[in-house]
CSV table of C-alpha atoms in Angstrom, one decimal:
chain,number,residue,atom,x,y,z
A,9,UNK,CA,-6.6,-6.7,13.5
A,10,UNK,CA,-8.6,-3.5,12.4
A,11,UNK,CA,-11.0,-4.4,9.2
A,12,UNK,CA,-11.5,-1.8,6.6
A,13,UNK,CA,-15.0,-1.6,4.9
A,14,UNK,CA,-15.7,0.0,1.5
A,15,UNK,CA,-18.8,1.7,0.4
A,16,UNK,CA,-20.0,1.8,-2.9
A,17,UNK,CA,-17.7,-1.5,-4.0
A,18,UNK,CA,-18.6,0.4,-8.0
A,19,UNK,CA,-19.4,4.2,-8.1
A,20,UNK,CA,-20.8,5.2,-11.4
A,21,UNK,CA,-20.0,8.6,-12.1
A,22,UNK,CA,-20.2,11.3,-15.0
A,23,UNK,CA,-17.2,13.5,-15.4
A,24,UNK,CA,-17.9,16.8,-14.0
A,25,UNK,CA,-19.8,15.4,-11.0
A,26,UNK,CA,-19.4,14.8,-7.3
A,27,UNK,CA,-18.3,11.7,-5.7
A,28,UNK,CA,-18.3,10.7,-2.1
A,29,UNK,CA,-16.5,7.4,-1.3
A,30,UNK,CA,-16.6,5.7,2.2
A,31,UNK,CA,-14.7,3.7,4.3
A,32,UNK,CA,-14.9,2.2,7.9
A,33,UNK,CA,-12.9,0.8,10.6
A,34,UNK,CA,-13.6,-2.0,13.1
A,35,UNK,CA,-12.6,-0.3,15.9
A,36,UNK,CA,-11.8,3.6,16.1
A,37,UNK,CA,-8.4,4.4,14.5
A,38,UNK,CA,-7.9,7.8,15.5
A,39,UNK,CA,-7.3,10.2,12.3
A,40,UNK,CA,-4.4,7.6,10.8
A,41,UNK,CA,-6.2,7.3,7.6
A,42,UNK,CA,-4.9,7.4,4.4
A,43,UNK,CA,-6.5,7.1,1.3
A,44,UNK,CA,-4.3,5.6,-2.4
A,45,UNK,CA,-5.7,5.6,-6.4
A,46,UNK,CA,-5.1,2.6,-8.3
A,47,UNK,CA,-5.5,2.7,-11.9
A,48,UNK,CA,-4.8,-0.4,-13.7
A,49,UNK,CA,-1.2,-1.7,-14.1
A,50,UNK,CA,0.2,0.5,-11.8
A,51,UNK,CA,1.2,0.7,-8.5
A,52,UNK,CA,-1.4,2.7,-5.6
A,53,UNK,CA,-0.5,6.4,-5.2
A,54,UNK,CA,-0.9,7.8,-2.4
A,55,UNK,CA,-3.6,10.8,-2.1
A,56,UNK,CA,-4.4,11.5,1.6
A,57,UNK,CA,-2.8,11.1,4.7
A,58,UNK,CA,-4.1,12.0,8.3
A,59,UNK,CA,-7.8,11.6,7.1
A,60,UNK,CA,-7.9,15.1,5.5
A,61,UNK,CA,-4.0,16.2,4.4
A,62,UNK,CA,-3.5,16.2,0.9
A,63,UNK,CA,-0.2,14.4,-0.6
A,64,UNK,CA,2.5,16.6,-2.2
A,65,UNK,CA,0.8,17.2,-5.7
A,66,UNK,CA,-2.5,15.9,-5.5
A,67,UNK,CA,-5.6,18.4,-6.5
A,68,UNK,CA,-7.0,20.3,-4.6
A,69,UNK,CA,-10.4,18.6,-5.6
A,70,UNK,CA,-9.4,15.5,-3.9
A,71,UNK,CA,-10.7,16.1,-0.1
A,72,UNK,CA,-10.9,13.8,3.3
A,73,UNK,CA,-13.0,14.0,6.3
A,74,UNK,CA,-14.2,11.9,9.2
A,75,UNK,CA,-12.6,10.6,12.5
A,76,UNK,CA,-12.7,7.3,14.9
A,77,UNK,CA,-14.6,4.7,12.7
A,78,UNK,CA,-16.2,6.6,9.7
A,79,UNK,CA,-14.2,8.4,6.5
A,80,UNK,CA,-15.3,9.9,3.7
A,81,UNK,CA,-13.0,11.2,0.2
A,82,UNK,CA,-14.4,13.1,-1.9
A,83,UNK,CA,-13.7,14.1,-5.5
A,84,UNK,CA,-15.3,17.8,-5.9
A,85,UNK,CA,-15.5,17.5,-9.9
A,86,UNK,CA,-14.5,14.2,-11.8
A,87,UNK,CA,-11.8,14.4,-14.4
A,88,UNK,CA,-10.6,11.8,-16.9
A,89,UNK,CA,-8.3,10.6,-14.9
A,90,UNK,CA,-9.9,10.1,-12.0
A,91,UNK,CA,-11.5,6.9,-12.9
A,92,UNK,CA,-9.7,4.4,-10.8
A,93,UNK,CA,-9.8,2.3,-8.0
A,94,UNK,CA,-9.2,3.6,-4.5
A,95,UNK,CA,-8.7,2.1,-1.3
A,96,UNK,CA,-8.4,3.1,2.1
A,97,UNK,CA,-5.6,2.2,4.7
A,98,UNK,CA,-5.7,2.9,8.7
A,99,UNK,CA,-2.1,3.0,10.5
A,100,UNK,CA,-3.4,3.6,13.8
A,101,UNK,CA,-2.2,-0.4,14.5
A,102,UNK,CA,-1.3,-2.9,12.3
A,103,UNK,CA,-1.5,-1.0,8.5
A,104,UNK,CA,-4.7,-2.8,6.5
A,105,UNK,CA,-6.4,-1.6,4.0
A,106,UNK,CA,-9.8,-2.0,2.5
A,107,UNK,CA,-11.0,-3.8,-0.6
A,108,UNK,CA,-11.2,-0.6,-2.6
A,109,UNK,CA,-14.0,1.6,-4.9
A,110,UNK,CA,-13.8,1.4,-8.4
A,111,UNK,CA,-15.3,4.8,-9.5
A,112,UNK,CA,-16.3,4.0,-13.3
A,113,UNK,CA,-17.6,6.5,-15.7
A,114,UNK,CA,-21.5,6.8,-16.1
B,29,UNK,CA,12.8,12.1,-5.6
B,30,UNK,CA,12.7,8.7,-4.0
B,31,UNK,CA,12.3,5.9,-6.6
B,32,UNK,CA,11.7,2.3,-5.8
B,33,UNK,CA,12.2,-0.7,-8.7
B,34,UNK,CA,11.5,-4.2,-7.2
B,35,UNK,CA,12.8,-7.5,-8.7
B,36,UNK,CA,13.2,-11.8,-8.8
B,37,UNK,CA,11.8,-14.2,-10.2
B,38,UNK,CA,8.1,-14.5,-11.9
B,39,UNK,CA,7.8,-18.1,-10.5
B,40,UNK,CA,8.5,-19.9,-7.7
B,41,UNK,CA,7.6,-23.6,-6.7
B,42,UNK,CA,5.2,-24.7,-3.7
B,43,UNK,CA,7.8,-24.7,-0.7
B,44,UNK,CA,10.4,-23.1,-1.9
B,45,UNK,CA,11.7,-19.8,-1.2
B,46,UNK,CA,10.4,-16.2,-2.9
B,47,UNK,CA,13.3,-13.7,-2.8
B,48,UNK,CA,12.9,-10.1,-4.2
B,49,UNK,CA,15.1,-7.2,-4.1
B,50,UNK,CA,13.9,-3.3,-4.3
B,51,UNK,CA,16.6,-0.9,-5.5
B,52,UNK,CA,16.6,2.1,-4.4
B,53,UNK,CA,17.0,5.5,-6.0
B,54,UNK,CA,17.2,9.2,-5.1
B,55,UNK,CA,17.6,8.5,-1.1
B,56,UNK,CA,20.2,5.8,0.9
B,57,UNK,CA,18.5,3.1,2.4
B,58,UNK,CA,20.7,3.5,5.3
B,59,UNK,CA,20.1,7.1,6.2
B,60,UNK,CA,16.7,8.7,7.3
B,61,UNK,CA,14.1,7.7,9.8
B,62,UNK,CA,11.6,6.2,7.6
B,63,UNK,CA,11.3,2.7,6.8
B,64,UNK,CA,11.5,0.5,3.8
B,65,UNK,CA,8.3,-1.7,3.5
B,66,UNK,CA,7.2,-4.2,1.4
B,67,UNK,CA,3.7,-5.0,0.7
B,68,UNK,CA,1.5,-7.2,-1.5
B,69,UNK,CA,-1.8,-7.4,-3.6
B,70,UNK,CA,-3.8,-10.7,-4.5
B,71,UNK,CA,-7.3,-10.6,-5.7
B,72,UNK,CA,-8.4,-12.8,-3.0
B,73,UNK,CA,-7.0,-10.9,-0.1
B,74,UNK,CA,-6.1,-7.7,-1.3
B,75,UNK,CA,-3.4,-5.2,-0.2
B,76,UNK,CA,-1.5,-6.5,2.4
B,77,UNK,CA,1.6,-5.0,4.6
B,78,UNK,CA,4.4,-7.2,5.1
B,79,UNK,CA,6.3,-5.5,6.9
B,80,UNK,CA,9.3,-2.6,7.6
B,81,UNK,CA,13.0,-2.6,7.7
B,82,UNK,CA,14.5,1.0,9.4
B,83,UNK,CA,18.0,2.1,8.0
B,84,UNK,CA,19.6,0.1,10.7
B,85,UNK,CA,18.1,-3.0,10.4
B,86,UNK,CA,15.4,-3.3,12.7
B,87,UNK,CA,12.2,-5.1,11.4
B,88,UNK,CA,9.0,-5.1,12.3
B,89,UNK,CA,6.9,-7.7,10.5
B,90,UNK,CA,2.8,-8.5,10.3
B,91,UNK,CA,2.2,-11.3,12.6
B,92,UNK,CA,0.3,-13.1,10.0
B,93,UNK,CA,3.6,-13.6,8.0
B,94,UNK,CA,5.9,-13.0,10.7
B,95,UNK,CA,7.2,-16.7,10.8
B,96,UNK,CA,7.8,-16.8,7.1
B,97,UNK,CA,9.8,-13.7,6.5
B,98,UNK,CA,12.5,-11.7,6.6
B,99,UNK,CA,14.0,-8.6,5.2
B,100,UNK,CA,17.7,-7.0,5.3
B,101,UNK,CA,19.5,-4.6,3.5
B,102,UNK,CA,22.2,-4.5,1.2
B,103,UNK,CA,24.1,-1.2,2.0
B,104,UNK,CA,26.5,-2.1,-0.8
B,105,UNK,CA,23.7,-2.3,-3.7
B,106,UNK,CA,21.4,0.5,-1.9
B,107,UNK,CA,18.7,-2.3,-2.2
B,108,UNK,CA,15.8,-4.2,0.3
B,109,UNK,CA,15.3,-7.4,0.1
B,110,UNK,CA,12.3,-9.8,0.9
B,111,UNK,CA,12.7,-13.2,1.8
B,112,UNK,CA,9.3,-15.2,2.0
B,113,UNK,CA,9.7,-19.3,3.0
B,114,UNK,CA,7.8,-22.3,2.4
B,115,UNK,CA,5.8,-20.5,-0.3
B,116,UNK,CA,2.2,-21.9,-1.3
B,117,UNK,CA,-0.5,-20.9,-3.9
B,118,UNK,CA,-1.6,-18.4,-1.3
B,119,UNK,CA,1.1,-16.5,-1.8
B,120,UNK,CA,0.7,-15.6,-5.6
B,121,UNK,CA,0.8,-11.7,-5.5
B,122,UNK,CA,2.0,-8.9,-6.5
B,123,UNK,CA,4.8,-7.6,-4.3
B,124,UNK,CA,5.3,-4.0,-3.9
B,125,UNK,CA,8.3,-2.2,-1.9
B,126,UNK,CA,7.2,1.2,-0.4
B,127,UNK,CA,8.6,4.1,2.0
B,128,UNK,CA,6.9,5.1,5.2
B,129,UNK,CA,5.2,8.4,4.1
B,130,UNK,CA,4.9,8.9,7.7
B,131,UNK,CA,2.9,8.3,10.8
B,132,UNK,CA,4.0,7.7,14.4
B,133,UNK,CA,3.9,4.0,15.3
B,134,UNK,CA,3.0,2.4,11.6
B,135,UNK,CA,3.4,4.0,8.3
B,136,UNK,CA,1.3,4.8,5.8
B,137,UNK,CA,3.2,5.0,2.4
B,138,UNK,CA,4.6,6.8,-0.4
B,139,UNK,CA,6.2,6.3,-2.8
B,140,UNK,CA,5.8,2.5,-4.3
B,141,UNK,CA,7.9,0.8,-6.3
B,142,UNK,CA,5.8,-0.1,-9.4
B,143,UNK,CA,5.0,-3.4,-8.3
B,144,UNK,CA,6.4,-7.1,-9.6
B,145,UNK,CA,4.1,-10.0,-10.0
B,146,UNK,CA,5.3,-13.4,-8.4
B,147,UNK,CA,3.4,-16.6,-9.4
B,148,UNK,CA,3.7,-19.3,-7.4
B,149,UNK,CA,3.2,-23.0,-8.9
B,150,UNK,CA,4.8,-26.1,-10.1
């Protein structure tokens, strides 16, 4: 089973900045990353597939990187809505996901 | 556009059975080459896959559940369904239903349904 790691487990952010969330695998999972925003009540939607391709819709503000073990998202400039939970998921094996980052508002 | 809506009951007792269905909207669940999936969320384990049913029925489920459930599809109703056996406490979740997005051997996904909660207690 591949674990998923989180990092911050809270970002504290104030709209208009920068946010850099990370996320790691146990063992290298290739580029089959995704990346999903909760908010509360509602399902997870998906954002990023294929560690840096954008989901039909989603900003262009909303940006993936990294490769093997190591993944970052990044959210260029905070809106409103962006405060929300995200997780990351790896489907290079078995899909798991990891306990999420609640980015809060400063 | 795809739209998922699952369903059952709220509660269920310590060894029973859980049994949810996810009707489908805007695509049959018999055509297509992704999979239906089904997923949960618990505050002490998180988000967890379940597993996948492809539009002719084959399964593939997670190994941790694997003994415990199954999935088919009612091709008459357009509609997934879960089937989860000797439920415990552990089991207490929110239960999602989900298309594969993509990805070659396991899926990541998109869209969810929007999720119903299932208690399980006496």
């Amino acid at each position: 089973e591949v674990v998923m790691t989180q990092s911050p487990a809270i970002l504290s952010v104030s709209p208009g900045e920068g946010a850099t969330l990370s996320c790691r695998a146990s063992q290298s999972v290739s580029s089959n990353l995704a990346w999903y925003q909760q908010k509360p009540g509602q399902a997870p939607r998906l954002l990023i597939y294929a560690t840096s391709t954008r989901a039909t819709g989603i900003p262009v503000r909303f940006s993936g990187s990294g490769s093997g073990t190591d993944f970052t998202l990044t959210i260029s400039s905070l809106q409103s809505e962006d405060f929300a939970l995200y997780f990351c998921q790896q489907y290079n094996n078995w899909p798991s996901f990891g306990p999420g980052t609640k980015v809060e508002i400063k | 556009q795809v739209q998922l809506q699952e369903s059952g009951p709220g509660l269920v007792k310590p060894s029973q059975t859980l049994s949810l269905t996810c009707a489908v909207s805007g695509a049959s669940i018999t055509s297509g080459s992704s999979p239906w999936n089904w997923l949960r969320q618990s505050a002490e384990k998180g988000l967890v896959w379940i597993g996948r049913i492809y539009s002719g029925g084959t399964t593939t489920y997670n190994p941790s559940l694997k003994s415990r459930v199954t999935m088919t599809l009612d091709k008459s109703k357009n509609q997934v369904s879960l089937k989860l056996t000797s439920v415990t406490a552990a089991d207490t979740a929110v239960y999602y239903c989900a298309r594969a997005g993509g990805g070659l051997i396991m899926p990541f996904f998109d869209p969810w349904g929007q999720g119903t909660l299932v208690t399980v207690s006496s």
